[in-house]
Rosetta silent file (secondary structure, phi, psi, omega in degrees, C-alpha in Angstrom):
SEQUENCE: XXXXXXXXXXXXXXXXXXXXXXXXXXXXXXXXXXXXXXXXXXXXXXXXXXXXXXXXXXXXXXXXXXXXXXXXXXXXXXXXXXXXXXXXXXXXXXXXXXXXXXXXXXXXXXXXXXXXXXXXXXXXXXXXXXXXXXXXXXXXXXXXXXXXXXXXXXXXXXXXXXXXXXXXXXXXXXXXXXXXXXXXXXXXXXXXXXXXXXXXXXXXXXXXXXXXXXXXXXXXXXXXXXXXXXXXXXXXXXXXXXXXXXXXXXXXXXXXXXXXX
SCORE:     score description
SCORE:     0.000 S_00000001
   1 L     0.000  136.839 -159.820    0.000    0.000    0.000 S_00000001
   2 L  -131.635   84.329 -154.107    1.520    3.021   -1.161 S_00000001
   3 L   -90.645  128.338 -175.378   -0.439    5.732    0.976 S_00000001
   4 L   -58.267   69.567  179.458   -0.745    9.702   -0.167 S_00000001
   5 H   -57.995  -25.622 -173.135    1.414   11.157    3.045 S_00000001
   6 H   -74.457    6.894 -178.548    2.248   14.686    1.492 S_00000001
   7 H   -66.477  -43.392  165.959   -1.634   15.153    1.747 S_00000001
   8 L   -81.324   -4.050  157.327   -0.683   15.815    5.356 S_00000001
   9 L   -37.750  -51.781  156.006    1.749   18.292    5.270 S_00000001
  10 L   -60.191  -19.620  175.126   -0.245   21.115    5.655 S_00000001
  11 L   -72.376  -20.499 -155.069   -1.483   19.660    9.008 S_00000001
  12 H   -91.541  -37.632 -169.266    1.966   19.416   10.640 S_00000001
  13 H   -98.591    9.431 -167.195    2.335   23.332   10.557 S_00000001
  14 H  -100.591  -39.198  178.811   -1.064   24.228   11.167 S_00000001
  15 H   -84.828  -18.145  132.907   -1.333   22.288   13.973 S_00000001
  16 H   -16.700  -90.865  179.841    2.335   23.702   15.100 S_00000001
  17 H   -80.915   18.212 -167.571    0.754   26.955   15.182 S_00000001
  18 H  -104.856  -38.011 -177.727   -2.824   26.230   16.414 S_00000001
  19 H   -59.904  -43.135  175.165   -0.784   24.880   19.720 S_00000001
  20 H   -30.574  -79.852 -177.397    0.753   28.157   19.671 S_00000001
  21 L    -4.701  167.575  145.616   -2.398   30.248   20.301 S_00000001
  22 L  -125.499  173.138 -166.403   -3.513   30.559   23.667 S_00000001
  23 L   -19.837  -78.535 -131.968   -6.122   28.366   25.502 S_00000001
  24 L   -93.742   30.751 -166.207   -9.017   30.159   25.147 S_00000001
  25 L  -105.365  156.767  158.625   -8.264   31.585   21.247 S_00000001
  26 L  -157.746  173.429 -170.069  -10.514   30.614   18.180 S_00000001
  27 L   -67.101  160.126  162.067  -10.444   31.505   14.333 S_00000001
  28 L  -120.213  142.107 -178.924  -12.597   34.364   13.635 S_00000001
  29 L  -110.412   16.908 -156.627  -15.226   33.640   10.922 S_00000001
  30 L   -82.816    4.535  178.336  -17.124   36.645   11.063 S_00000001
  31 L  -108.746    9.896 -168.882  -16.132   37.699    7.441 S_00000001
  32 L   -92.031  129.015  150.663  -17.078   33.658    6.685 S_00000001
  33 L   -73.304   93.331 -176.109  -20.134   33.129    4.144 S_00000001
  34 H   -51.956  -32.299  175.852  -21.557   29.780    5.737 S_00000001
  35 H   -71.287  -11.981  152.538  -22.423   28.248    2.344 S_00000001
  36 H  -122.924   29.726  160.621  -18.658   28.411    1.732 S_00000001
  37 L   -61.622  154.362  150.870  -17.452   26.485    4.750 S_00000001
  38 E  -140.973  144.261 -141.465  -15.814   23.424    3.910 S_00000001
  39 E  -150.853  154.057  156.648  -16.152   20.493    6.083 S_00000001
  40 L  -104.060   83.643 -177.399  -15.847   16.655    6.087 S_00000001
  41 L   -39.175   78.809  178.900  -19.312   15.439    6.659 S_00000001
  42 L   -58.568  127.627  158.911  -19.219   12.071    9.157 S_00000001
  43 E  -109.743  122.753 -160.145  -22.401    9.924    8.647 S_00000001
  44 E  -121.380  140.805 -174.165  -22.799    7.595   11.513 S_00000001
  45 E   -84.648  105.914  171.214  -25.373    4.760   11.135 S_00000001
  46 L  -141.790  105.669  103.291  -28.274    4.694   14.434 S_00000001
  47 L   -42.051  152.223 -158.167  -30.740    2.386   13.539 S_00000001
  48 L   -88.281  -74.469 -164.682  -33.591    3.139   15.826 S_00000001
  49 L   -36.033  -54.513 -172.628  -33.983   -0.538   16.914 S_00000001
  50 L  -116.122   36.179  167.374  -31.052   -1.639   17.051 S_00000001
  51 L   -27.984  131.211 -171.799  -28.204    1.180   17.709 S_00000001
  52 L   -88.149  162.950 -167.631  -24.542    0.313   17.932 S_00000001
  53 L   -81.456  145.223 -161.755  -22.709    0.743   21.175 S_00000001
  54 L   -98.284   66.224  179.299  -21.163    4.105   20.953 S_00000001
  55 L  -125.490  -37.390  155.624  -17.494    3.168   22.224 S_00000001
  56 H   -57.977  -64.250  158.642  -17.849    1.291   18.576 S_00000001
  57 H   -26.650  -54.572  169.595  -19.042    3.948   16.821 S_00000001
  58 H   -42.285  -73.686 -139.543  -16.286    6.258   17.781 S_00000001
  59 H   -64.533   -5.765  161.091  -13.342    4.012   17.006 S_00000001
  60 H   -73.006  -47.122  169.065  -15.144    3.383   13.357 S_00000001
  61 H   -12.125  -75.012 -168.499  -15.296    7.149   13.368 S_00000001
  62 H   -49.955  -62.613  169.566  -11.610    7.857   14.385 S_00000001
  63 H   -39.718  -51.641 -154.284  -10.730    4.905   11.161 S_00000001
  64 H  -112.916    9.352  163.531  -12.801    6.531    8.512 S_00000001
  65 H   -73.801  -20.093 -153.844  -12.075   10.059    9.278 S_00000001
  66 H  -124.942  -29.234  169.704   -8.429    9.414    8.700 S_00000001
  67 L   -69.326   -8.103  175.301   -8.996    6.243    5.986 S_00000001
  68 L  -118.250   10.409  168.379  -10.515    8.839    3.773 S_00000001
  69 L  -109.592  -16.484 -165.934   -7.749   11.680    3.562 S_00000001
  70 L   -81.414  -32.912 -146.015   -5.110    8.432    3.459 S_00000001
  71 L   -63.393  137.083  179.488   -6.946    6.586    0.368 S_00000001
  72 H   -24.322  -48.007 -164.478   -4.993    6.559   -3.035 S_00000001
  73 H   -59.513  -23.184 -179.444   -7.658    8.684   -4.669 S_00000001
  74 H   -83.165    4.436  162.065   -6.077   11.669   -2.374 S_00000001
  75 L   -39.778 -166.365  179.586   -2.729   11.320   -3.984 S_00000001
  76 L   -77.124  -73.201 -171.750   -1.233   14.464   -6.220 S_00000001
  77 L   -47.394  -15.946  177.883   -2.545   12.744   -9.269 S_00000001
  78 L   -84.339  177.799 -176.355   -6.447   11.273   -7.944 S_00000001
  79 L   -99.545   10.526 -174.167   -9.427   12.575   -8.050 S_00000001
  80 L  -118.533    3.053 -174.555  -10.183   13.060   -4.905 S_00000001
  81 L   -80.763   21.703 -165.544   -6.700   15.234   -4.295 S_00000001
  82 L  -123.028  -50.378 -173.051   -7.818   18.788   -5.245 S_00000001
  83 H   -51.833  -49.608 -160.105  -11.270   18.593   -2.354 S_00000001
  84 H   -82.684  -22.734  164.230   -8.814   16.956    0.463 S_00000001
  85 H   -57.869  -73.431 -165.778   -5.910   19.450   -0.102 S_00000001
  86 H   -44.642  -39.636  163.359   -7.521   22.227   -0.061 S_00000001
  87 H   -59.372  -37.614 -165.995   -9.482   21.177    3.206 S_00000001
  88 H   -93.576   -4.823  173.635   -6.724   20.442    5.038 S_00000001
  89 L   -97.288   -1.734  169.061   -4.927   23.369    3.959 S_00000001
  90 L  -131.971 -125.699 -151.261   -7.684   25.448    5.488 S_00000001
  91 L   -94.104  123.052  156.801   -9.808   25.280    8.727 S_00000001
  92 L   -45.361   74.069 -156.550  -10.212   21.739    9.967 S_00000001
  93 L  -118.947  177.947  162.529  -13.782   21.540   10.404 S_00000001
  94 L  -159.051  176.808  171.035  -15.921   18.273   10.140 S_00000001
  95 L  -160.941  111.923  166.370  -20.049   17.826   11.123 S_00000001
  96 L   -62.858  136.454  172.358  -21.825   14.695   11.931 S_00000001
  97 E  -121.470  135.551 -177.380  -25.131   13.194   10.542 S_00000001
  98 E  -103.328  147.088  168.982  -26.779   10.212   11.740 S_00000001
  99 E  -151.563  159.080  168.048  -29.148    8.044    9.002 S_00000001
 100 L  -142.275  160.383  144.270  -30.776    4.479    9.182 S_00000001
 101 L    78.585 -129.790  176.123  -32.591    2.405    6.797 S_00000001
 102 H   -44.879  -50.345 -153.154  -32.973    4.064    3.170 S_00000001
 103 H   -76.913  -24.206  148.541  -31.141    7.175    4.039 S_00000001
 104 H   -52.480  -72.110 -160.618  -27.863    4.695    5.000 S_00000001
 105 H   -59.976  -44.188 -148.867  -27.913    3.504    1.911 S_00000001
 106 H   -59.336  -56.892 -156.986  -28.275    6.308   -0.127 S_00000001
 107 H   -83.216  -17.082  149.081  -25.073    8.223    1.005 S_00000001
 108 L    -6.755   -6.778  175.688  -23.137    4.931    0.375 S_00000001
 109 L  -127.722   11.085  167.629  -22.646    6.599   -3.256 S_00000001
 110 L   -87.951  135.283 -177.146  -21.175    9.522   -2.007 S_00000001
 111 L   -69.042  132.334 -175.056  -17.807    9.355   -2.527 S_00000001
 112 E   171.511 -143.976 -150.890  -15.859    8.530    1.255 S_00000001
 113 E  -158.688  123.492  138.015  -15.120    5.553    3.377 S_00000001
 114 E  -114.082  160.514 -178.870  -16.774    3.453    5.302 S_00000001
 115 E  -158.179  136.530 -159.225  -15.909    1.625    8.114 S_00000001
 116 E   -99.989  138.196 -165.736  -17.227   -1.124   10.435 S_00000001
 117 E  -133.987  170.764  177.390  -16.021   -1.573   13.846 S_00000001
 118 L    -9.145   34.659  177.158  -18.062   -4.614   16.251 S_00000001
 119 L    98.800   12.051  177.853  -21.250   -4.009   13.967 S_00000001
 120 E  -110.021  123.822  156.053  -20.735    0.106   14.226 S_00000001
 121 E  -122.409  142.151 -179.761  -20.772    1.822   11.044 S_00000001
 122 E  -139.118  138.265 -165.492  -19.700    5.573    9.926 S_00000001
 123 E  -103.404  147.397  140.756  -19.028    6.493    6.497 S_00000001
 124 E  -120.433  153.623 -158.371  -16.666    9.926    6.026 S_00000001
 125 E  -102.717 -153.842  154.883  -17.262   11.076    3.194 S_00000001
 126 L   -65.500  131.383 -175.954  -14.644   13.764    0.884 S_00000001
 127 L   -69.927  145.855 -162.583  -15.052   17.517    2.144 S_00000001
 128 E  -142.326  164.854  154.160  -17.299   19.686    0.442 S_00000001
 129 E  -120.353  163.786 -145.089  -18.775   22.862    0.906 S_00000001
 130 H   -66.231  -18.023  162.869  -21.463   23.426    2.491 S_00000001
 131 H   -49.181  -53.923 -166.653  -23.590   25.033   -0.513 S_00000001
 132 H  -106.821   31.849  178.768  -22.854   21.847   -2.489 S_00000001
 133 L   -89.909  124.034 -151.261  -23.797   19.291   -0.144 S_00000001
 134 L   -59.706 -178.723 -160.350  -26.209   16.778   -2.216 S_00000001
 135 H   -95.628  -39.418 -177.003  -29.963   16.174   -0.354 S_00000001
 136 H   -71.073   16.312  166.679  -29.143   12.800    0.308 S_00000001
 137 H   -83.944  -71.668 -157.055  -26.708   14.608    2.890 S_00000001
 138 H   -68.831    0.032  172.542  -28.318   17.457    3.513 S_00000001
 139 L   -80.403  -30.325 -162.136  -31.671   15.543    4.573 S_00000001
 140 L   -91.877  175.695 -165.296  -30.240   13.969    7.554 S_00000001
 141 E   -96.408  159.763  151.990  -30.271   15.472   10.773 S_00000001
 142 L  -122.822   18.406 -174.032  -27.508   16.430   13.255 S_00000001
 143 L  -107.028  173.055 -179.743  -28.956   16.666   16.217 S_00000001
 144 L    79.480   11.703 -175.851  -30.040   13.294   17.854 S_00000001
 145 L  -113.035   35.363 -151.951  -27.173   11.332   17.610 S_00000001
 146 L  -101.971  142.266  120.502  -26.538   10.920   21.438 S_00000001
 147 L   -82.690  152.799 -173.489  -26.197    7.299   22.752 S_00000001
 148 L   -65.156  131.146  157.615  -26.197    5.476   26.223 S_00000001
 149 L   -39.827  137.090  170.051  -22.443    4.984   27.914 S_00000001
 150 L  -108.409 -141.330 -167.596  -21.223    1.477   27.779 S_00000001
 151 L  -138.201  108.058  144.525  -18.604   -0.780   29.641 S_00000001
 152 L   -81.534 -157.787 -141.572  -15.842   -1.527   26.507 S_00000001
 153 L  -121.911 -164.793 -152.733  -13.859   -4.601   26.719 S_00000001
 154 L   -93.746  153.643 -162.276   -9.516   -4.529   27.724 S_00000001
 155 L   -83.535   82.258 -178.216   -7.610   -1.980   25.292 S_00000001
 156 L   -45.442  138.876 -168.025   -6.031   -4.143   22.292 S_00000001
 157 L   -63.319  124.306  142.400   -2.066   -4.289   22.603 S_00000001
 158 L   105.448   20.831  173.810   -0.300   -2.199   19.921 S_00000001
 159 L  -122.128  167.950 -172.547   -3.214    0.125   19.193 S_00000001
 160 E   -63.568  166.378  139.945   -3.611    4.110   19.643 S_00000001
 161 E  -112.701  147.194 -168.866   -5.738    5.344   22.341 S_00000001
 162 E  -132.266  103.169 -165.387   -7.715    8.257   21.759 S_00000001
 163 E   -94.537  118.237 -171.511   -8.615    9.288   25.941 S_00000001
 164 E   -80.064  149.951  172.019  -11.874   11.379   25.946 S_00000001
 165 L   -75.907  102.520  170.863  -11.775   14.750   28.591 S_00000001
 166 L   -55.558  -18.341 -160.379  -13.276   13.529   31.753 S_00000001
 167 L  -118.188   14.611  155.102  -14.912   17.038   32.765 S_00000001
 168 L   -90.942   20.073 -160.525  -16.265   17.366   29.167 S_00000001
 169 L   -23.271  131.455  177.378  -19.618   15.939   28.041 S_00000001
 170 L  -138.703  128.904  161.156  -20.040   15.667   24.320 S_00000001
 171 L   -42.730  142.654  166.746  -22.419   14.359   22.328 S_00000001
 172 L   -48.277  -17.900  172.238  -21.932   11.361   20.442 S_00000001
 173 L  -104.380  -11.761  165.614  -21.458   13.225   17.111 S_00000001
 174 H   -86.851  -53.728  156.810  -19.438   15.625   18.441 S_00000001
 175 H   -45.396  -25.148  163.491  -17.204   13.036   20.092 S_00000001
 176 H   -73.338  -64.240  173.655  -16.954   11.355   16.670 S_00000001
 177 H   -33.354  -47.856 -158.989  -15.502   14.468   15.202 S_00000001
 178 H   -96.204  -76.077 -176.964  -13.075   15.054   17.588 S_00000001
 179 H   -47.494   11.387 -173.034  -11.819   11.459   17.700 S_00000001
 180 H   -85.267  -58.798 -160.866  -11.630   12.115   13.343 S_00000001
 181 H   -50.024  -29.314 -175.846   -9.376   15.132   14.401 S_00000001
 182 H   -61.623  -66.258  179.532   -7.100   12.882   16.629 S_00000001
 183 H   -61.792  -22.710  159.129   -6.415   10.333   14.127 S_00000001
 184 H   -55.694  -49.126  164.971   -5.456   12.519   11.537 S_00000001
 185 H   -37.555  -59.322 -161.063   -2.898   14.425   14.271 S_00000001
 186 H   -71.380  -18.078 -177.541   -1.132   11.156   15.345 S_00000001
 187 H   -80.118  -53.358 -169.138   -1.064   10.379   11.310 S_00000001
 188 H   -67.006  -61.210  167.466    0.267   13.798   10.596 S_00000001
 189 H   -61.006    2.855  149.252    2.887   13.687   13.664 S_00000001
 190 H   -76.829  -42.265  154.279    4.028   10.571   12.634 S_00000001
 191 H   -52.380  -79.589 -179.870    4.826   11.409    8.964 S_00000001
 192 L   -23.163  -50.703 -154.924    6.319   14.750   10.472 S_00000001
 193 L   -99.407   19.240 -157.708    8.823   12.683   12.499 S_00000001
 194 L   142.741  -57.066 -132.163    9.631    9.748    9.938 S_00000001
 195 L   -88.341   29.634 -171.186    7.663    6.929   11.360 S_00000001
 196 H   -30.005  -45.927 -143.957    6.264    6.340    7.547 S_00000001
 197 H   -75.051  -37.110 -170.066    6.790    2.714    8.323 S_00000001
 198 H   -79.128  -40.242 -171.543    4.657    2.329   11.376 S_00000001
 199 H   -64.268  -52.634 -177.246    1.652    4.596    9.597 S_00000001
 200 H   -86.807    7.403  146.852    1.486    1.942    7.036 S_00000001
 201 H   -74.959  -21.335  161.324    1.350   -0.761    9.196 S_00000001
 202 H   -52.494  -29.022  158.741   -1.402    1.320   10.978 S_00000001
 203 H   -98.940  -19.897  156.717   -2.828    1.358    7.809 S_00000001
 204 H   -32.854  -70.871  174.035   -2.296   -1.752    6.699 S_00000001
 205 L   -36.677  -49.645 -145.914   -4.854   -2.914    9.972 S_00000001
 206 L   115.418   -4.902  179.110   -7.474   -0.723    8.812 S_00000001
 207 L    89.380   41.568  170.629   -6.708    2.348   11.454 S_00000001
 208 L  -102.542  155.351 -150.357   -7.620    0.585   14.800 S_00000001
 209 E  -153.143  167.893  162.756   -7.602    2.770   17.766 S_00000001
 210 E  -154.810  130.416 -174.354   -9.520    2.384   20.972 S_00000001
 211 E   -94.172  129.829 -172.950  -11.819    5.595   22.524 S_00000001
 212 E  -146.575  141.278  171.281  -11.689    5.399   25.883 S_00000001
 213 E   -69.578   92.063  173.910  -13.197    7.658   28.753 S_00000001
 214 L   -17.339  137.185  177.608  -10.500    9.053   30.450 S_00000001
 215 L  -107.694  157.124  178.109  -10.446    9.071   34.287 S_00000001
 216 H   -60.504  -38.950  145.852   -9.253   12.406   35.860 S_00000001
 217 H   -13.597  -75.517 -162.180   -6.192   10.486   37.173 S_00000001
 218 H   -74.474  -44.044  158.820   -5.096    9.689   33.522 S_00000001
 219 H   -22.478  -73.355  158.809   -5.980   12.716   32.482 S_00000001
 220 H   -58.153  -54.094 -177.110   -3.805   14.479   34.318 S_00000001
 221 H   -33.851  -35.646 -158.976   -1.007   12.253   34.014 S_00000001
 222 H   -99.266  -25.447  174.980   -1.219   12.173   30.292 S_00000001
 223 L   -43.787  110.523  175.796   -1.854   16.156   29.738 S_00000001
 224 L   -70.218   22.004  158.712    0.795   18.107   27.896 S_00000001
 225 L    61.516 -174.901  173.899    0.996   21.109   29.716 S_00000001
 226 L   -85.757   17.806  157.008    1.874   24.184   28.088 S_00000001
 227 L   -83.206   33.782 -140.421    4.543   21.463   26.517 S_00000001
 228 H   -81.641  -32.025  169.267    2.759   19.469   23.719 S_00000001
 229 H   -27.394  -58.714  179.396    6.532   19.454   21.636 S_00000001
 230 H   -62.981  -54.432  164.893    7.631   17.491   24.670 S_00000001
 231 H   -31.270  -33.351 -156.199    4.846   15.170   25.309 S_00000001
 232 H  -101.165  -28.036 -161.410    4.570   13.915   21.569 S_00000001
 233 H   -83.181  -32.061  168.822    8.561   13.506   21.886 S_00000001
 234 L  -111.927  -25.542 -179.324    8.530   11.377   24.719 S_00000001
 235 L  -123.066   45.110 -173.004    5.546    9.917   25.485 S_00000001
 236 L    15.645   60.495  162.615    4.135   10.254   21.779 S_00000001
 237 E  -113.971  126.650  167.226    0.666   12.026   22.890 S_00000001
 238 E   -98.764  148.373 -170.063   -1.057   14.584   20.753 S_00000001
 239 E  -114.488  164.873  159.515   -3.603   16.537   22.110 S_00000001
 240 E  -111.373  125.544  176.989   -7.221   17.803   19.908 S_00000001
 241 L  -117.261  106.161  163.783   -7.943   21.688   20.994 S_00000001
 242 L   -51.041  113.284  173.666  -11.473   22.394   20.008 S_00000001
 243 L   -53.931  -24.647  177.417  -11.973   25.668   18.038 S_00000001
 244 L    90.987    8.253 -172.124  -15.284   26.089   20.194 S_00000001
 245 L   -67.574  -40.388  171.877  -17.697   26.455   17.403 S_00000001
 246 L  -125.953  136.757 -178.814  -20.002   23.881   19.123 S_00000001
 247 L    66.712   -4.425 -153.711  -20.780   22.287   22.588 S_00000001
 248 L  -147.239  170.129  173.918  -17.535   23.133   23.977 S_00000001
 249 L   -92.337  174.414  158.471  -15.921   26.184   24.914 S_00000001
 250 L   -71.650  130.332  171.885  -12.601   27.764   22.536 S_00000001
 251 L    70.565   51.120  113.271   -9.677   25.813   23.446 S_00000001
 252 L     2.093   24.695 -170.574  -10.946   22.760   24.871 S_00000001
 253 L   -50.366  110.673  157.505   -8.912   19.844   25.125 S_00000001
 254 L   -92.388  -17.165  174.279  -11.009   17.139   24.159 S_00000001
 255 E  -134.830  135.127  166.218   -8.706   14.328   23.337 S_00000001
 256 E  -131.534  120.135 -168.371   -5.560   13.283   24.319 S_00000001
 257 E  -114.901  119.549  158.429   -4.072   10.235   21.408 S_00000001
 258 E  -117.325  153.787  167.574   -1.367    8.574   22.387 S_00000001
 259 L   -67.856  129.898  164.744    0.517    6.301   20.201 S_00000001
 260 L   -58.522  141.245 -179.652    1.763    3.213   21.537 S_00000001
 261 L  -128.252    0.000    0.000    5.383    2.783   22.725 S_00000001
């Protein structure tokens, strides 16, 4: 597998200076036309009967958020490289949709990734703006995607963890975003330092991770300080700082991904 890496180039300095900032900073959009955001639209599958447990749902999340900027077509030369540069070369944004039944299938033909984790599925698809997002998108809702906490099972050996902010309640579609933004970091800091070899045995797997609630204990422990240089250098952890547009305040750490060592 011969995986598009320079696709993530622009992420290495962006998030470089996004660390910079201070806590509490966020972009200002107030000269932003909303119909020309561009975003990477998550579609996460809740059937009403039968809803997947959402500790599965993330970690398909975190996988197809990061399996669809990785995929051949986003090479220099594909067809999907002119939408994913240009996103990732501007404001990281993404937005969650939930669908069952009919309206799952349908965006199945939008060009993205899917990905199945214990019976959990979430498609991402390629970022668009928001003006040209087709009806079978733009039909589904984004509110309504909230699921019950579960128990998961012991943390498979040799995979990231992506440790959710104990003092931070998020919705389930919000928490899918923010674990997209993680895997995409630790892929981008990984590249950055080298580790080419290990991202494509990461991709190789399929991109498994395990979402885990943090306890404040771990939390602290694992939290990079005003030091995130240091953190990723020794104990490979990246942190996700929430811009604040939704649920959260600006400058948020919601995730802390570590790699394994």
């Amino acid at each position: 597998m011969v995986l598009p890496l320079s696709v993530l180039d622009p992420l290495l300095s962006r998030y470089a200076q996004w660390l910079a900032l201070p806590g509490e900073a966020t972009a200002d959009t107030s000269d932003e036309d909303p119909d020309d955001v561009v975003l990477m639209p998550m579609v996460l599958r809740i059937e009403r009967r039968e809803p997947p447990a959402r500790t599965a749902l993330l970690e398909a999340a975190a996988a197809a958020a990061l399996a669809v900027c990785l995929d051949e077509r986003c090479a220099p030369e594909g067809e999907w490289h002119e939408a994913m540069h240009g996103w990732i070369s501007g404001r990281i944004r993404k937005v969650t949709r939930r669908a069952r039944g009919a309206h799952w299938e349908a965006v199945q033909a939008l060009p993205g990734i899917t990905v199945e984790v214990d019976g959990a599925e979430v498609r991402a698809l390629l970022p668009m703006r928001v003006a040209d997002m087709p009806k079978e998108l733009s039909r589904l809702q984004i509110s309504g995607s909230e699921l019950e906490p579960d128990e998961p099972g012991p943390i498979r050996s040799g995979v990231p963890v992506l440790w959710l902010n104990p003092d931070v309640p998020m919705s389930a579609g919000k928490s899918a975003a923010q674990v997209g933004h993680a895997t995409m970091i630790l892929a981008a800091q990984l590249h950055g330092e080298g580790l080419d070899a290990d991202l494509e045995r990461w991709a190789a797997d399929g991109y498994p991770c395990a979402v885990r609630q943090a306890s404040p204990e771990t939390w602290a422990d694992l939290h990079p300080g005003d030091d995130p240089e240091t953190a990723w250098r020794k104990s490979r952890v990246a942190m996700v700082r929430d811009a604040g547009f939704t649920e959260v305040d600006p400058g948020t750490v919601t995730v802390l991904a570590r790699w394994p060592v």
